[in-house]
């Protein structure tokens, strides 16, 4: 069973509360007349539910069928609607070009090797309207540089990317960005903060 499937099978809704910046983001989105939002790696749907409640048209995809089933159930219980589908972020997104006013991705895109992270960013660019908004969160602090292999039993597979050898996210890459690297990989975007 893939790692994310196992995590969601065992833990169910790993996150329920929306990220702390979502209320501020919803205010900005309303002021900027954002309507359609994509959640890349939507998991069990915490942001699909949050933004759907706030009146936005939501779409989301995840690589975990278990997570999507939980998201769909939650949306149904809340009598909300969102378009969800099973897809991997490093593959072509199942949406038309310039389809979204905004894209969000909370602690997701760093779970890959850099080559696949860059593919994800290219797909975000493709589906986001010109002048659209992208809100992402990624870790910028990595394991202790003195001996990363001792921290969480991590194995370094490329610069900045480590794979835990044990624990719930065993086998899942974790890329730790530097600030300079973030500016480089998102160079086609205007960074607001």
Tab-separated table of C-alpha atoms in Angstrom:
chain	number	residue	atom	x	y	z
A	1	UNK	CA	0.000	0.000	0.000
A	2	UNK	CA	1.458	3.427	-0.919
A	3	UNK	CA	2.536	5.518	2.070
A	4	UNK	CA	-0.197	8.166	1.791
A	5	UNK	CA	-2.912	5.532	1.471
A	6	UNK	CA	-1.623	3.873	4.636
A	7	UNK	CA	-1.452	7.190	6.514
A	8	UNK	CA	-5.044	8.102	5.633
A	9	UNK	CA	-6.287	4.531	6.252
A	10	UNK	CA	-4.784	4.563	9.739
A	11	UNK	CA	-5.347	8.185	10.772
A	12	UNK	CA	-8.345	9.321	8.749
A	13	UNK	CA	-8.534	13.118	8.680
A	14	UNK	CA	-4.907	13.999	9.364
A	15	UNK	CA	-5.755	17.714	9.271
A	16	UNK	CA	-9.200	19.187	9.910
A	17	UNK	CA	-8.633	22.849	10.708
A	18	UNK	CA	-7.706	25.116	7.810
A	19	UNK	CA	-4.211	26.581	7.607
A	20	UNK	CA	-3.895	29.753	9.694
A	21	UNK	CA	-3.598	32.028	6.619
A	22	UNK	CA	-6.820	30.877	4.949
A	23	UNK	CA	-9.127	33.546	6.455
A	24	UNK	CA	-6.776	36.305	5.289
A	25	UNK	CA	-6.465	34.609	1.912
A	26	UNK	CA	-10.258	34.359	1.525
A	27	UNK	CA	-10.500	38.113	2.178
A	28	UNK	CA	-7.884	38.814	-0.509
A	29	UNK	CA	-9.581	36.423	-2.925
A	30	UNK	CA	-12.960	38.126	-2.438
A	31	UNK	CA	-11.430	41.584	-2.951
A	32	UNK	CA	-9.679	40.378	-6.125
A	33	UNK	CA	-12.840	38.639	-7.422
A	34	UNK	CA	-11.298	35.185	-7.367
A	35	UNK	CA	-13.922	32.543	-8.073
A	36	UNK	CA	-12.407	29.193	-9.054
A	37	UNK	CA	-9.644	27.732	-6.843
A	38	UNK	CA	-7.566	24.572	-7.235
A	39	UNK	CA	-6.182	22.777	-4.185
A	40	UNK	CA	-3.126	20.750	-5.268
A	41	UNK	CA	-2.847	17.791	-2.903
A	42	UNK	CA	-6.183	18.456	-1.224
A	43	UNK	CA	-5.898	15.472	1.112
A	44	UNK	CA	-9.061	14.895	3.111
A	45	UNK	CA	-10.515	18.236	2.060
A	46	UNK	CA	-9.969	20.770	4.836
A	47	UNK	CA	-9.462	23.631	2.359
A	48	UNK	CA	-12.080	22.375	-0.079
A	49	UNK	CA	-14.599	22.568	2.763
A	50	UNK	CA	-13.315	25.917	4.058
A	51	UNK	CA	-13.390	27.731	0.722
A	52	UNK	CA	-16.623	26.055	-0.416
A	53	UNK	CA	-18.300	27.295	2.778
A	54	UNK	CA	-16.980	30.766	1.913
A	55	UNK	CA	-18.690	30.605	-1.496
A	56	UNK	CA	-15.763	29.814	-3.800
A	57	UNK	CA	-15.884	27.237	-6.583
A	58	UNK	CA	-13.424	24.552	-5.522
A	59	UNK	CA	-11.525	21.825	-7.330
A	60	UNK	CA	-8.954	19.570	-5.762
A	61	UNK	CA	-6.930	16.515	-6.503
A	62	UNK	CA	-4.825	14.124	-4.501
A	63	UNK	CA	-2.872	10.941	-5.143
A	64	UNK	CA	-4.676	9.144	-2.316
A	65	UNK	CA	-8.051	7.562	-3.054
A	66	UNK	CA	-8.636	7.098	0.687
A	67	UNK	CA	-8.102	10.828	1.281
A	68	UNK	CA	-10.416	11.767	-1.585
A	69	UNK	CA	-13.127	9.439	-0.287
A	70	UNK	CA	-12.879	11.175	3.108
A	71	UNK	CA	-13.002	14.597	1.420
A	72	UNK	CA	-16.057	13.650	-0.650
A	73	UNK	CA	-17.842	12.315	2.441
A	74	UNK	CA	-17.050	15.483	4.400
A	75	UNK	CA	-18.281	17.729	1.581
A	76	UNK	CA	-21.486	15.708	1.337
A	77	UNK	CA	-22.065	15.902	5.111
A	78	UNK	CA	-21.659	19.689	4.910
A	79	UNK	CA	-23.915	19.830	1.818
A	80	UNK	CA	-21.104	21.456	-0.135
A	81	UNK	CA	-19.909	20.850	-3.651
A	82	UNK	CA	-16.359	20.597	-4.984
A	83	UNK	CA	-14.845	18.825	-7.955
A	84	UNK	CA	-12.341	16.217	-6.782
A	85	UNK	CA	-10.259	13.717	-8.689
A	86	UNK	CA	-7.475	11.212	-8.237
A	87	UNK	CA	-4.265	12.493	-9.801
A	88	UNK	CA	-0.566	12.872	-9.082
A	89	UNK	CA	0.894	16.360	-8.879
A	90	UNK	CA	3.959	15.574	-10.997
A	91	UNK	CA	1.766	14.510	-13.909
A	92	UNK	CA	-0.321	16.685	-16.206
A	93	UNK	CA	-3.140	18.236	-14.172
A	94	UNK	CA	-6.595	17.161	-15.394
A	95	UNK	CA	-7.693	20.759	-16.119
A	96	UNK	CA	-7.719	23.171	-19.047
A	97	UNK	CA	-5.139	25.908	-19.510
A	98	UNK	CA	-5.820	29.145	-17.586
A	99	UNK	CA	-8.773	27.527	-15.810
A	100	UNK	CA	-8.215	28.773	-12.249
A	101	UNK	CA	-8.195	32.202	-10.634
A	102	UNK	CA	-6.085	30.835	-7.780
A	103	UNK	CA	-4.132	27.737	-6.822
A	104	UNK	CA	-3.307	26.698	-3.267
A	105	UNK	CA	-1.046	23.928	-2.043
A	106	UNK	CA	-0.393	23.526	1.674
A	107	UNK	CA	2.666	21.470	2.672
A	108	UNK	CA	2.401	19.279	-0.437
A	109	UNK	CA	4.693	20.063	-3.349
A	110	UNK	CA	7.873	19.476	-1.347
A	111	UNK	CA	6.991	15.761	-1.157
A	112	UNK	CA	8.921	14.997	-4.320
A	113	UNK	CA	12.264	15.099	-6.028
A	114	UNK	CA	13.219	18.475	-7.533
A	115	UNK	CA	12.574	17.319	-11.110
A	116	UNK	CA	8.973	16.467	-10.169
A	117	UNK	CA	8.550	19.653	-8.117
A	118	UNK	CA	9.492	21.631	-11.225
A	119	UNK	CA	6.924	19.638	-13.254
A	120	UNK	CA	4.287	20.527	-10.658
A	121	UNK	CA	5.184	24.210	-10.838
A	122	UNK	CA	4.949	24.151	-14.651
A	123	UNK	CA	1.486	22.610	-14.392
A	124	UNK	CA	0.425	25.256	-11.859
A	125	UNK	CA	1.564	27.916	-14.335
A	126	UNK	CA	-0.410	26.230	-17.107
A	127	UNK	CA	-3.746	25.995	-15.271
A	128	UNK	CA	-3.517	29.378	-13.517
A	129	UNK	CA	-4.951	32.412	-15.300
A	130	UNK	CA	-2.583	35.261	-16.065
A	131	UNK	CA	-2.714	37.516	-13.023
A	132	UNK	CA	-3.987	34.643	-10.883
A	133	UNK	CA	-2.861	33.882	-7.354
A	134	UNK	CA	-0.709	31.055	-6.047
A	135	UNK	CA	-0.480	30.368	-2.322
A	136	UNK	CA	1.855	27.600	-1.239
A	137	UNK	CA	3.556	26.538	1.940
A	138	UNK	CA	6.695	24.428	2.013
A	139	UNK	CA	9.297	23.714	4.673
A	140	UNK	CA	12.435	25.787	4.452
A	141	UNK	CA	14.256	24.330	7.434
A	142	UNK	CA	15.675	20.897	6.922
A	143	UNK	CA	17.214	18.305	9.143
A	144	UNK	CA	20.240	19.127	11.245
A	145	UNK	CA	23.064	19.771	8.783
A	146	UNK	CA	25.703	18.152	11.026
A	147	UNK	CA	24.391	14.648	10.414
A	148	UNK	CA	21.074	14.454	8.532
A	149	UNK	CA	21.098	10.659	8.433
A	150	UNK	CA	20.657	10.563	12.230
A	151	UNK	CA	17.694	12.929	12.203
A	152	UNK	CA	14.473	10.901	11.606
A	153	UNK	CA	16.636	8.217	9.947
A	154	UNK	CA	16.730	10.266	6.767
A	155	UNK	CA	18.536	9.324	3.603
A	156	UNK	CA	19.643	12.200	1.364
A	157	UNK	CA	18.768	11.471	-2.276
A	158	UNK	CA	19.674	14.849	-3.845
A	159	UNK	CA	20.573	18.356	-2.662
A	160	UNK	CA	17.942	19.366	-0.110
A	161	UNK	CA	15.850	16.208	-0.527
A	162	UNK	CA	15.668	13.521	2.135
A	163	UNK	CA	13.635	10.327	2.401
A	164	UNK	CA	12.676	9.050	5.871
A	165	UNK	CA	13.595	5.413	6.340
A	166	UNK	CA	11.140	4.923	9.210
A	167	UNK	CA	8.019	6.524	10.649
A	168	UNK	CA	4.661	7.325	9.075
A	169	UNK	CA	6.135	9.098	6.036
A	170	UNK	CA	8.759	6.438	5.380
A	171	UNK	CA	9.730	6.377	1.724
A	172	UNK	CA	8.191	9.781	0.920
A	173	UNK	CA	10.676	12.406	-0.318
A	174	UNK	CA	10.852	15.691	1.605
A	175	UNK	CA	12.544	18.592	-0.146
A	176	UNK	CA	13.710	21.423	2.116
A	177	UNK	CA	13.904	24.666	0.170
A	178	UNK	CA	16.307	27.502	0.710
A	179	UNK	CA	14.870	30.978	0.303
A	180	UNK	CA	17.033	31.492	-2.790
A	181	UNK	CA	15.774	28.242	-4.267
A	182	UNK	CA	12.146	29.286	-3.728
A	183	UNK	CA	12.773	32.528	-5.602
A	184	UNK	CA	14.437	30.592	-8.417
A	185	UNK	CA	11.772	27.901	-8.900
A	186	UNK	CA	8.957	30.473	-8.679
A	187	UNK	CA	10.755	33.088	-10.803
A	188	UNK	CA	7.794	33.296	-13.218
A	189	UNK	CA	5.574	34.514	-10.385
A	190	UNK	CA	5.481	37.858	-8.600
A	191	UNK	CA	6.146	37.048	-4.952
A	192	UNK	CA	3.989	39.153	-2.657
A	193	UNK	CA	5.326	37.844	0.662
